[in-house]
Amino acid sequence: MIASGRTGVAAACSIAEACRAVLLTTDPIEKAFAARVCTRRWRKGALSHRFDVAMPDDPPRPDRPELLAPGRMRKRGRAGSERSRQAMLHALAHIEYVAIDLAFDCAGRFGEAMPRGFVDDWLGVGADEAMHFVLLDRRLRALGSHYGALPAHAGLWEAAGKTRDDLAARLAVVPMALEARGLDVTPMTVTRFEAAGDARSAAILVRIYTDEIRHVAVGTRWFGFCCTRDRKAPVDRWQSLISEQFRDIVKPPFNDSARAQAGLTLDYYGTLAALTSSGQTSCRREREGQISTSG
């Protein structure tokens, strides 16, 4: 039986065992440190490139934060008050906590069929996410709060479940859609924190934003590798995969500059976003028409 946390990572012989130990770690701070230890052991050559254990489909979660459906989440405000900033930082900390699992699951679940560099990249991403989580948790504590003090979004792991059997789909959805969405919204969030006089939080968000550009680039590059290997056109395949279940997460406004730095050019998302916007407008007009005729 594989132990969790840093103890489990230290006892692991293979990269799969170490990734599983990270995923099975419940305590948020311990998970972050286990992720960093796993990455260091891999880079030092202490873990073999073997995939001899399976990744858990549903990693355990701590008792706090309480996980709620999206419709039950309270609005976080616009960072004008300290309470609003705490809520926004807490939401971001939860994203980073789940992102640790997404990165290590990607390496441990799909690494066997990929070049060694694939594991290198995703463990690097996971170590970054762990650092981001620790920075956000420390900032929350400096503001009189902590991770777990507020409810959090229950649906962030859903993308992993829906893509657990398809690496191309995982890459299309997680780094190239969900993380890319972070590139779109973070600059405005930074501006709001700066306007509220919270320069320290703003600096942390800038650091995360810079790293996330690289993470999206990692996903885009390996998605292109999969498409080349499978002899499929990357843009067409991405649009097809996103359209199947995840079209609603591709919506303006877009940070075209940051996306382009990551290799996620407008030809990927421009047409799909236009179709989504058109569909939403049509639905809204239909609803308005129904309200008008029924009144």
PDB file of C-alpha atoms in Angstrom:
ATOM      1  CA  MET A   1       0.000   0.000   0.000  1.00  0.00           C
ATOM      2  CA  ILE A   2       1.375   3.412  -0.976  1.00  0.00           C
ATOM      3  CA  ALA A   3       1.565   6.014   1.789  1.00  0.00           C
ATOM      4  CA  SER A   4       0.601   9.601   1.097  1.00  0.00           C
ATOM      5  CA  GLY A   5       2.388  12.892   1.637  1.00  0.00           C
ATOM      6  CA  ARG A   6       6.112  13.389   1.780  1.00  0.00           C
ATOM      7  CA  THR A   7       6.523  10.002   3.477  1.00  0.00           C
ATOM      8  CA  GLY A   8       4.866   8.263   0.546  1.00  0.00           C
ATOM      9  CA  VAL A   9       6.864  10.209  -2.021  1.00  0.00           C
ATOM     10  CA  ALA A  10      10.123   9.439  -0.182  1.00  0.00           C
ATOM     11  CA  ALA A  11       9.292   5.713  -0.128  1.00  0.00           C
ATOM     12  CA  ALA A  12       8.311   5.571  -3.810  1.00  0.00           C
ATOM     13  CA  CYS A  13      10.577   3.862  -6.330  1.00  0.00           C
ATOM     14  CA  SER A  14       8.716   4.782  -9.516  1.00  0.00           C
ATOM     15  CA  ILE A  15       7.302   8.040 -10.783  1.00  0.00           C
ATOM     16  CA  ALA A  16       3.816   6.513 -10.800  1.00  0.00           C
ATOM     17  CA  GLU A  17       4.084   5.611  -7.109  1.00  0.00           C
ATOM     18  CA  ALA A  18       5.253   9.124  -6.270  1.00  0.00           C
ATOM     19  CA  CYS A  19       2.484  10.798  -8.297  1.00  0.00           C
ATOM     20  CA  ARG A  20      -0.095   8.576  -6.609  1.00  0.00           C
ATOM     21  CA  ALA A  21       1.279   9.532  -3.185  1.00  0.00           C
ATOM     22  CA  VAL A  22       0.792  13.212  -4.042  1.00  0.00           C
ATOM     23  CA  LEU A  23      -2.752  12.585  -5.251  1.00  0.00           C
ATOM     24  CA  LEU A  24      -3.674  10.642  -2.107  1.00  0.00           C
ATOM     25  CA  THR A  25      -2.502  13.465   0.164  1.00  0.00           C
ATOM     26  CA  THR A  26      -5.469  15.266   1.698  1.00  0.00           C
ATOM     27  CA  ASP A  27      -3.916  18.008   3.811  1.00  0.00           C
ATOM     28  CA  PRO A  28      -3.384  21.002   1.498  1.00  0.00           C
ATOM     29  CA  ILE A  29      -0.004  22.151   2.823  1.00  0.00           C
ATOM     30  CA  GLU A  30       1.294  18.584   2.977  1.00  0.00           C
ATOM     31  CA  LYS A  31       0.139  18.031  -0.615  1.00  0.00           C
ATOM     32  CA  ALA A  32       2.024  21.120  -1.733  1.00  0.00           C
ATOM     33  CA  PHE A  33       5.244  19.998  -0.049  1.00  0.00           C
ATOM     34  CA  ALA A  34       4.827  16.424  -1.302  1.00  0.00           C
ATOM     35  CA  ALA A  35       4.494  17.793  -4.841  1.00  0.00           C
ATOM     36  CA  ARG A  36       7.741  19.715  -4.506  1.00  0.00           C
ATOM     37  CA  VAL A  37       9.570  16.691  -3.054  1.00  0.00           C
ATOM     38  CA  CYS A  38       8.292  14.481  -5.881  1.00  0.00           C
ATOM     39  CA  THR A  39       9.577  16.891  -8.500  1.00  0.00           C
ATOM     40  CA  ARG A  40      12.981  17.164  -6.823  1.00  0.00           C
ATOM     41  CA  ARG A  41      13.346  13.373  -6.539  1.00  0.00           C
ATOM     42  CA  TRP A  42      12.422  12.966 -10.200  1.00  0.00           C
ATOM     43  CA  ARG A  43      14.927  15.581 -11.324  1.00  0.00           C
ATOM     44  CA  LYS A  44      17.666  13.935  -9.240  1.00  0.00           C
ATOM     45  CA  GLY A  45      16.996  10.569 -10.898  1.00  0.00           C
ATOM     46  CA  ALA A  46      15.722   8.925  -7.692  1.00  0.00           C
ATOM     47  CA  LEU A  47      12.469   7.768  -9.333  1.00  0.00           C
ATOM     48  CA  SER A  48      12.355   5.291 -12.193  1.00  0.00           C
ATOM     49  CA  HIS A  49      10.355   5.959 -15.335  1.00  0.00           C
ATOM     50  CA  ARG A  50       7.841   3.212 -14.536  1.00  0.00           C
ATOM     51  CA  PHE A  51       4.063   3.280 -14.409  1.00  0.00           C
ATOM     52  CA  ASP A  52       3.326   0.328 -12.169  1.00  0.00           C
ATOM     53  CA  VAL A  53       0.380   1.687 -10.169  1.00  0.00           C
ATOM     54  CA  ALA A  54      -2.857   3.371 -11.234  1.00  0.00           C
ATOM     55  CA  MET A  55      -3.840   6.916 -10.374  1.00  0.00           C
ATOM     56  CA  PRO A  56      -6.936   7.375  -8.156  1.00  0.00           C
ATOM     57  CA  ASP A  57      -9.931   8.575 -10.133  1.00  0.00           C
ATOM     58  CA  ASP A  58     -11.205  10.668  -7.210  1.00  0.00           C
ATOM     59  CA  PRO A  59      -8.448  11.836  -4.858  1.00  0.00           C
ATOM     60  CA  PRO A  60      -9.552  12.391  -1.246  1.00  0.00           C
ATOM     61  CA  ARG A  61     -10.378  15.934  -0.172  1.00  0.00           C
ATOM     62  CA  PRO A  62     -10.065  17.657   3.216  1.00  0.00           C
ATOM     63  CA  ASP A  63     -13.152  18.334   5.334  1.00  0.00           C
ATOM     64  CA  ARG A  64     -12.694  22.015   4.639  1.00  0.00           C
ATOM     65  CA  PRO A  65     -13.353  23.845   2.407  1.00  0.00           C
ATOM     66  CA  GLU A  66     -16.964  22.792   1.978  1.00  0.00           C
ATOM     67  CA  LEU A  67     -17.444  22.007  -1.705  1.00  0.00           C
ATOM     68  CA  LEU A  68     -20.535  23.504  -3.309  1.00  0.00           C
ATOM     69  CA  ALA A  69     -22.146  23.313  -6.728  1.00  0.00           C
ATOM     70  CA  PRO A  70     -21.477  26.403  -8.879  1.00  0.00           C
ATOM     71  CA  GLY A  71     -25.021  27.679  -8.441  1.00  0.00           C
ATOM     72  CA  ARG A  72     -24.657  27.731  -4.655  1.00  0.00           C
ATOM     73  CA  MET A  73     -21.443  29.761  -4.575  1.00  0.00           C
ATOM     74  CA  ARG A  74     -21.800  33.305  -3.216  1.00  0.00           C
ATOM     75  CA  LYS A  75     -20.637  36.212  -5.340  1.00  0.00           C
ATOM     76  CA  ARG A  76     -17.133  37.308  -4.360  1.00  0.00           C
ATOM     77  CA  GLY A  77     -17.434  41.008  -5.176  1.00  0.00           C
ATOM     78  CA  ARG A  78     -14.864  43.113  -7.004  1.00  0.00           C
ATOM     79  CA  ALA A  79     -11.961  43.187  -4.497  1.00  0.00           C
ATOM     80  CA  GLY A  80     -12.949  46.564  -3.076  1.00  0.00           C
ATOM     81  CA  SER A  81     -13.229  45.328   0.506  1.00  0.00           C
ATOM     82  CA  GLU A  82     -10.858  43.103   2.470  1.00  0.00           C
ATOM     83  CA  ARG A  83     -13.608  40.473   2.734  1.00  0.00           C
ATOM     84  CA  SER A  84     -14.018  40.474  -1.037  1.00  0.00           C
ATOM     85  CA  ARG A  85     -10.260  40.126  -1.542  1.00  0.00           C
ATOM     86  CA  GLN A  86     -10.156  37.229   0.917  1.00  0.00           C
ATOM     87  CA  ALA A  87     -12.931  35.511  -1.045  1.00  0.00           C
ATOM     88  CA  MET A  88     -11.111  35.976  -4.344  1.00  0.00           C
ATOM     89  CA  LEU A  89      -7.801  34.737  -2.935  1.00  0.00           C
ATOM     90  CA  HIS A  90      -9.558  31.747  -1.378  1.00  0.00           C
ATOM     91  CA  ALA A  91     -11.143  30.839  -4.717  1.00  0.00           C
ATOM     92  CA  LEU A  92      -7.746  31.082  -6.412  1.00  0.00           C
ATOM     93  CA  ALA A  93      -6.119  28.969  -3.693  1.00  0.00           C
ATOM     94  CA  HIS A  94      -8.704  26.255  -4.304  1.00  0.00           C
ATOM     95  CA  ILE A  95      -7.988  26.343  -8.030  1.00  0.00           C
ATOM     96  CA  GLU A  96      -4.281  25.887  -7.299  1.00  0.00           C
ATOM     97  CA  TYR A  97      -4.965  23.050  -4.837  1.00  0.00           C
ATOM     98  CA  VAL A  98      -6.900  21.128  -7.496  1.00  0.00           C
ATOM     99  CA  ALA A  99      -4.331  22.113 -10.142  1.00  0.00           C
ATOM    100  CA  ILE A 100      -1.644  20.229  -8.197  1.00  0.00           C
ATOM    101  CA  ASP A 101      -3.701  17.059  -8.612  1.00  0.00           C
ATOM    102  CA  LEU A 102      -4.431  17.772 -12.267  1.00  0.00           C
ATOM    103  CA  ALA A 103      -0.721  18.079 -13.063  1.00  0.00           C
ATOM    104  CA  PHE A 104       0.407  14.966 -11.161  1.00  0.00           C
ATOM    105  CA  ASP A 105      -2.524  12.959 -12.478  1.00  0.00           C
ATOM    106  CA  CYS A 106      -1.556  13.955 -16.018  1.00  0.00           C
ATOM    107  CA  ALA A 107       2.032  12.796 -15.482  1.00  0.00           C
ATOM    108  CA  GLY A 108       1.118   9.563 -13.696  1.00  0.00           C
ATOM    109  CA  ARG A 109      -1.882   8.605 -15.815  1.00  0.00           C
ATOM    110  CA  PHE A 110      -0.594   9.377 -19.298  1.00  0.00           C
ATOM    111  CA  GLY A 111       3.201   9.396 -18.969  1.00  0.00           C
ATOM    112  CA  GLU A 112       3.770   5.783 -19.983  1.00  0.00           C
ATOM    113  CA  ALA A 113       2.733   6.394 -23.586  1.00  0.00           C
ATOM    114  CA  MET A 114       4.665   9.651 -23.892  1.00  0.00           C
ATOM    115  CA  PRO A 115       8.335  10.719 -24.078  1.00  0.00           C
ATOM    116  CA  ARG A 116      10.154  11.304 -20.800  1.00  0.00           C
ATOM    117  CA  GLY A 117       9.958  15.065 -21.386  1.00  0.00           C
ATOM    118  CA  PHE A 118       6.199  14.875 -20.897  1.00  0.00           C
ATOM    119  CA  VAL A 119       6.717  13.853 -17.261  1.00  0.00           C
ATOM    120  CA  ASP A 120       9.423  16.502 -16.864  1.00  0.00           C
ATOM    121  CA  ASP A 121       6.999  19.190 -17.979  1.00  0.00           C
ATOM    122  CA  TRP A 122       3.979  18.159 -15.934  1.00  0.00           C
ATOM    123  CA  LEU A 123       5.926  17.655 -12.733  1.00  0.00           C
ATOM    124  CA  GLY A 124       7.332  21.138 -13.274  1.00  0.00           C
ATOM    125  CA  VAL A 125       3.803  22.468 -13.689  1.00  0.00           C
ATOM    126  CA  GLY A 126       2.696  20.624 -10.554  1.00  0.00           C
ATOM    127  CA  ALA A 127       5.572  22.078  -8.531  1.00  0.00           C
ATOM    128  CA  ASP A 128       4.591  25.560  -9.710  1.00  0.00           C
ATOM    129  CA  GLU A 129       0.955  24.991  -8.699  1.00  0.00           C
ATOM    130  CA  ALA A 130       2.136  23.850  -5.263  1.00  0.00           C
ATOM    131  CA  MET A 131       4.173  27.032  -4.849  1.00  0.00           C
ATOM    132  CA  HIS A 132       1.195  29.124  -5.976  1.00  0.00           C
ATOM    133  CA  PHE A 133      -1.026  27.446  -3.403  1.00  0.00           C
ATOM    134  CA  VAL A 134       1.438  28.113  -0.578  1.00  0.00           C
ATOM    135  CA  LEU A 135       1.804  31.770  -1.594  1.00  0.00           C
ATOM    136  CA  LEU A 136      -1.962  32.254  -1.635  1.00  0.00           C
ATOM    137  CA  ASP A 137      -2.515  30.430   1.651  1.00  0.00           C
ATOM    138  CA  ARG A 138       0.170  32.521   3.350  1.00  0.00           C
ATOM    139  CA  ARG A 139      -1.404  35.676   1.981  1.00  0.00           C
ATOM    140  CA  LEU A 140      -4.821  34.598   3.252  1.00  0.00           C
ATOM    141  CA  ARG A 141      -3.347  34.051   6.708  1.00  0.00           C
ATOM    142  CA  ALA A 142      -1.727  37.481   6.623  1.00  0.00           C
ATOM    143  CA  LEU A 143      -5.198  38.892   5.918  1.00  0.00           C
ATOM    144  CA  GLY A 144      -6.705  37.006   8.854  1.00  0.00           C
ATOM    145  CA  SER A 145      -8.123  34.036   6.940  1.00  0.00           C
ATOM    146  CA  HIS A 146      -6.904  30.664   5.627  1.00  0.00           C
ATOM    147  CA  TYR A 147      -7.658  28.061   2.984  1.00  0.00           C
ATOM    148  CA  GLY A 148     -10.765  26.181   4.072  1.00  0.00           C
ATOM    149  CA  ALA A 149     -12.382  29.165   5.761  1.00  0.00           C
ATOM    150  CA  LEU A 150     -14.878  29.599   2.909  1.00  0.00           C
ATOM    151  CA  PRO A 151     -16.788  27.218   0.620  1.00  0.00           C
ATOM    152  CA  ALA A 152     -15.202  26.319  -2.711  1.00  0.00           C
ATOM    153  CA  HIS A 153     -16.250  25.257  -6.198  1.00  0.00           C
ATOM    154  CA  ALA A 154     -17.013  21.517  -6.360  1.00  0.00           C
ATOM    155  CA  GLY A 155     -16.732  21.160 -10.111  1.00  0.00           C
ATOM    156  CA  LEU A 156     -13.040  21.787 -10.777  1.00  0.00           C
ATOM    157  CA  TRP A 157     -12.093  18.101 -10.803  1.00  0.00           C
ATOM    158  CA  GLU A 158     -14.924  17.219 -13.223  1.00  0.00           C
ATOM    159  CA  ALA A 159     -12.706  17.898 -16.250  1.00  0.00           C
ATOM    160  CA  ALA A 160     -10.298  15.215 -15.031  1.00  0.00           C
ATOM    161  CA  GLY A 161     -13.082  12.656 -14.780  1.00  0.00           C
ATOM    162  CA  LYS A 162     -14.440  13.423 -18.218  1.00  0.00           C
ATOM    163  CA  THR A 163     -10.989  13.159 -19.834  1.00  0.00           C
ATOM    164  CA  ARG A 164      -9.349  10.356 -17.836  1.00  0.00           C
ATOM    165  CA  ASP A 165      -9.186   8.056 -20.873  1.00  0.00           C
ATOM    166  CA  ASP A 166      -8.072  10.604 -23.482  1.00  0.00           C
ATOM    167  CA  LEU A 167      -4.860  12.603 -23.157  1.00  0.00           C
ATOM    168  CA  ALA A 168      -5.665  14.878 -26.097  1.00  0.00           C
ATOM    169  CA  ALA A 169      -8.994  15.770 -24.491  1.00  0.00           C
ATOM    170  CA  ARG A 170      -7.306  16.402 -21.131  1.00  0.00           C
ATOM    171  CA  LEU A 171      -4.815  18.786 -22.738  1.00  0.00           C
ATOM    172  CA  ALA A 172      -7.488  20.507 -24.800  1.00  0.00           C
ATOM    173  CA  VAL A 173      -9.675  21.160 -21.774  1.00  0.00           C
ATOM    174  CA  VAL A 174      -7.381  21.754 -18.789  1.00  0.00           C
ATOM    175  CA  PRO A 175      -4.405  23.840 -19.955  1.00  0.00           C
ATOM    176  CA  MET A 176      -5.807  25.048 -23.295  1.00  0.00           C
ATOM    177  CA  ALA A 177      -9.268  26.077 -22.044  1.00  0.00           C
ATOM    178  CA  LEU A 178      -9.496  26.274 -18.243  1.00  0.00           C
ATOM    179  CA  GLU A 179      -6.000  27.645 -17.596  1.00  0.00           C
ATOM    180  CA  ALA A 180      -6.224  29.832 -20.675  1.00  0.00           C
ATOM    181  CA  ARG A 181      -9.344  31.360 -19.145  1.00  0.00           C
ATOM    182  CA  GLY A 182      -7.179  32.376 -16.202  1.00  0.00           C
ATOM    183  CA  LEU A 183      -4.954  34.326 -18.585  1.00  0.00           C
ATOM    184  CA  ASP A 184      -8.019  36.278 -19.705  1.00  0.00           C
ATOM    185  CA  VAL A 185      -9.279  37.331 -16.276  1.00  0.00           C
ATOM    186  CA  THR A 186      -6.144  37.700 -14.128  1.00  0.00           C
ATOM    187  CA  PRO A 187      -4.948  41.114 -15.436  1.00  0.00           C
ATOM    188  CA  MET A 188      -8.251  42.726 -14.440  1.00  0.00           C
ATOM    189  CA  THR A 189      -8.084  41.029 -11.041  1.00  0.00           C
ATOM    190  CA  VAL A 190      -4.564  42.406 -10.544  1.00  0.00           C
ATOM    191  CA  THR A 191      -5.827  45.905 -11.397  1.00  0.00           C
ATOM    192  CA  ARG A 192      -8.609  45.623  -8.819  1.00  0.00           C
ATOM    193  CA  PHE A 193      -6.218  44.517  -6.072  1.00  0.00           C
ATOM    194  CA  GLU A 194      -3.853  47.362  -6.914  1.00  0.00           C
ATOM    195  CA  ALA A 195      -6.727  49.849  -6.856  1.00  0.00           C
ATOM    196  CA  ALA A 196      -7.649  48.566  -3.379  1.00  0.00           C
ATOM    197  CA  GLY A 197      -4.064  49.194  -2.192  1.00  0.00           C
ATOM    198  CA  ASP A 198      -3.232  45.480  -1.867  1.00  0.00           C
ATOM    199  CA  ALA A 199       0.068  45.478  -3.712  1.00  0.00           C
ATOM    200  CA  ARG A 200       1.296  42.263  -2.076  1.00  0.00           C
ATOM    201  CA  SER A 201      -1.647  40.198  -3.314  1.00  0.00           C
ATOM    202  CA  ALA A 202      -1.368  41.810  -6.742  1.00  0.00           C
ATOM    203  CA  ALA A 203       2.311  40.809  -6.960  1.00  0.00           C
ATOM    204  CA  ILE A 204       1.434  37.200  -6.141  1.00  0.00           C
ATOM    205  CA  LEU A 205      -1.192  37.172  -8.890  1.00  0.00           C
ATOM    206  CA  VAL A 206       1.312  38.588 -11.400  1.00  0.00           C
ATOM    207  CA  ARG A 207       3.738  35.776 -10.499  1.00  0.00           C
ATOM    208  CA  ILE A 208       1.006  33.171 -10.987  1.00  0.00           C
ATOM    209  CA  TYR A 209      -0.079  34.780 -14.266  1.00  0.00           C
ATOM    210  CA  THR A 210       3.465  34.632 -15.655  1.00  0.00           C
ATOM    211  CA  ASP A 211       3.789  30.954 -14.747  1.00  0.00           C
ATOM    212  CA  GLU A 212       0.386  30.115 -16.190  1.00  0.00           C
ATOM    213  CA  ILE A 213       1.418  31.387 -19.613  1.00  0.00           C
ATOM    214  CA  ARG A 214       4.135  28.734 -19.524  1.00  0.00           C
ATOM    215  CA  HIS A 215       1.659  26.084 -18.347  1.00  0.00           C
ATOM    216  CA  VAL A 216      -0.703  26.798 -21.230  1.00  0.00           C
ATOM    217  CA  ALA A 217       2.303  26.594 -23.562  1.00  0.00           C
ATOM    218  CA  VAL A 218       3.187  23.153 -22.141  1.00  0.00           C
ATOM    219  CA  GLY A 219      -0.345  21.926 -22.770  1.00  0.00           C
ATOM    220  CA  THR A 220      -0.485  23.403 -26.261  1.00  0.00           C
ATOM    221  CA  ARG A 221       2.873  21.903 -27.213  1.00  0.00           C
ATOM    222  CA  TRP A 222       1.989  18.384 -26.040  1.00  0.00           C
ATOM    223  CA  PHE A 223      -1.439  18.649 -27.637  1.00  0.00           C
ATOM    224  CA  GLY A 224       0.349  19.393 -30.911  1.00  0.00           C
ATOM    225  CA  PHE A 225       2.582  16.360 -30.322  1.00  0.00           C
ATOM    226  CA  CYS A 226      -0.472  14.129 -29.899  1.00  0.00           C
ATOM    227  CA  CYS A 227      -2.065  15.530 -33.046  1.00  0.00           C
ATOM    228  CA  THR A 228       1.103  15.018 -35.102  1.00  0.00           C
ATOM    229  CA  ARG A 229       1.410  11.458 -33.812  1.00  0.00           C
ATOM    230  CA  ASP A 230      -2.234  10.746 -34.628  1.00  0.00           C
ATOM    231  CA  ARG A 231      -2.103  12.611 -37.947  1.00  0.00           C
ATOM    232  CA  LYS A 232      -4.851  15.051 -37.029  1.00  0.00           C
ATOM    233  CA  ALA A 233      -5.038  18.805 -37.523  1.00  0.00           C
ATOM    234  CA  PRO A 234      -4.552  20.469 -34.109  1.00  0.00           C
ATOM    235  CA  VAL A 235      -7.070  23.307 -34.547  1.00  0.00           C
ATOM    236  CA  ASP A 236      -9.828  21.056 -35.887  1.00  0.00           C
ATOM    237  CA  ARG A 237      -9.229  18.470 -33.192  1.00  0.00           C
ATOM    238  CA  TRP A 238      -9.218  21.045 -30.397  1.00  0.00           C
ATOM    239  CA  GLN A 239     -12.449  22.605 -31.589  1.00  0.00           C
ATOM    240  CA  SER A 240     -14.078  19.189 -31.881  1.00  0.00           C
ATOM    241  CA  LEU A 241     -13.028  18.117 -28.378  1.00  0.00           C
ATOM    242  CA  ILE A 242     -14.112  21.390 -26.775  1.00  0.00           C
ATOM    243  CA  SER A 243     -17.433  21.445 -28.641  1.00  0.00           C
ATOM    244  CA  GLU A 244     -18.394  18.031 -27.320  1.00  0.00           C
ATOM    245  CA  GLN A 245     -18.752  19.016 -23.644  1.00  0.00           C
ATOM    246  CA  PHE A 246     -16.866  22.192 -22.821  1.00  0.00           C
ATOM    247  CA  ARG A 247     -17.919  24.904 -25.285  1.00  0.00           C
ATOM    248  CA  ASP A 248     -19.254  27.200 -22.537  1.00  0.00           C
ATOM    249  CA  ILE A 249     -15.763  27.781 -21.088  1.00  0.00           C
ATOM    250  CA  VAL A 250     -14.535  29.402 -24.315  1.00  0.00           C
ATOM    251  CA  LYS A 251     -15.974  32.890 -24.141  1.00  0.00           C
ATOM    252  CA  PRO A 252     -14.744  36.477 -24.469  1.00  0.00           C
ATOM    253  CA  PRO A 253     -13.092  38.664 -23.443  1.00  0.00           C
ATOM    254  CA  PHE A 254      -9.803  37.034 -24.455  1.00  0.00           C
ATOM    255  CA  ASN A 255      -6.238  37.999 -23.629  1.00  0.00           C
ATOM    256  CA  ASP A 256      -5.033  37.380 -27.164  1.00  0.00           C
ATOM    257  CA  SER A 257      -1.472  38.492 -26.390  1.00  0.00           C
ATOM    258  CA  ALA A 258      -0.946  36.077 -23.476  1.00  0.00           C
ATOM    259  CA  ARG A 259      -2.652  33.260 -25.353  1.00  0.00           C
ATOM    260  CA  ALA A 260      -0.412  33.847 -28.370  1.00  0.00           C
ATOM    261  CA  GLN A 261       2.689  33.728 -26.139  1.00  0.00           C
ATOM    262  CA  ALA A 262       1.527  30.263 -25.088  1.00  0.00           C
ATOM    263  CA  GLY A 263       1.025  29.146 -28.701  1.00  0.00           C
ATOM    264  CA  LEU A 264      -2.762  29.231 -28.360  1.00  0.00           C
ATOM    265  CA  THR A 265      -3.463  31.396 -31.377  1.00  0.00           C
ATOM    266  CA  LEU A 266      -6.770  32.936 -32.408  1.00  0.00           C
ATOM    267  CA  ASP A 267      -7.436  30.266 -35.039  1.00  0.00           C
ATOM    268  CA  TYR A 268      -8.053  27.805 -32.186  1.00  0.00           C
ATOM    269  CA  TYR A 269     -10.719  29.679 -30.260  1.00  0.00           C
ATOM    270  CA  GLY A 270     -11.948  32.561 -32.424  1.00  0.00           C
ATOM    271  CA  THR A 271     -14.496  30.674 -34.520  1.00  0.00           C
ATOM    272  CA  LEU A 272     -15.685  28.536 -31.626  1.00  0.00           C
ATOM    273  CA  ALA A 273     -16.132  31.583 -29.392  1.00  0.00           C
ATOM    274  CA  ALA A 274     -18.140  33.335 -32.115  1.00  0.00           C
ATOM    275  CA  LEU A 275     -20.428  30.322 -32.405  1.00  0.00           C
ATOM    276  CA  THR A 276     -20.851  30.171 -28.634  1.00  0.00           C
ATOM    277  CA  SER A 277     -21.634  33.882 -28.383  1.00  0.00           C
ATOM    278  CA  SER A 278     -24.098  33.583 -31.256  1.00  0.00           C
ATOM    279  CA  GLY A 279     -25.794  30.625 -29.603  1.00  0.00           C
ATOM    280  CA  GLN A 280     -26.056  32.433 -26.273  1.00  0.00           C
ATOM    281  CA  THR A 281     -27.493  35.507 -27.986  1.00  0.00           C
ATOM    282  CA  SER A 282     -30.066  33.400 -29.837  1.00  0.00           C
ATOM    283  CA  CYS A 283     -31.110  31.656 -26.616  1.00  0.00           C
ATOM    284  CA  ARG A 284     -31.393  34.986 -24.803  1.00  0.00           C
ATOM    285  CA  ARG A 285     -33.513  36.471 -27.595  1.00  0.00           C
ATOM    286  CA  GLU A 286     -35.720  33.385 -27.556  1.00  0.00           C
ATOM    287  CA  ARG A 287     -36.229  33.704 -23.802  1.00  0.00           C
ATOM    288  CA  GLU A 288     -36.964  37.422 -24.130  1.00  0.00           C
ATOM    289  CA  GLY A 289     -39.486  36.649 -26.857  1.00  0.00           C
ATOM    290  CA  GLN A 290     -41.201  34.067 -24.657  1.00  0.00           C
ATOM    291  CA  ILE A 291     -41.391  36.532 -21.774  1.00  0.00           C
ATOM    292  CA  SER A 292     -42.778  39.202 -24.048  1.00  0.00           C
ATOM    293  CA  THR A 293     -45.503  36.998 -25.566  1.00  0.00           C
ATOM    294  CA  SER A 294     -46.467  35.389 -22.266  1.00  0.00           C
ATOM    295  CA  GLY A 295     -46.833  38.856 -20.618  1.00  0.00           C
TER     296      GLY A 295
END
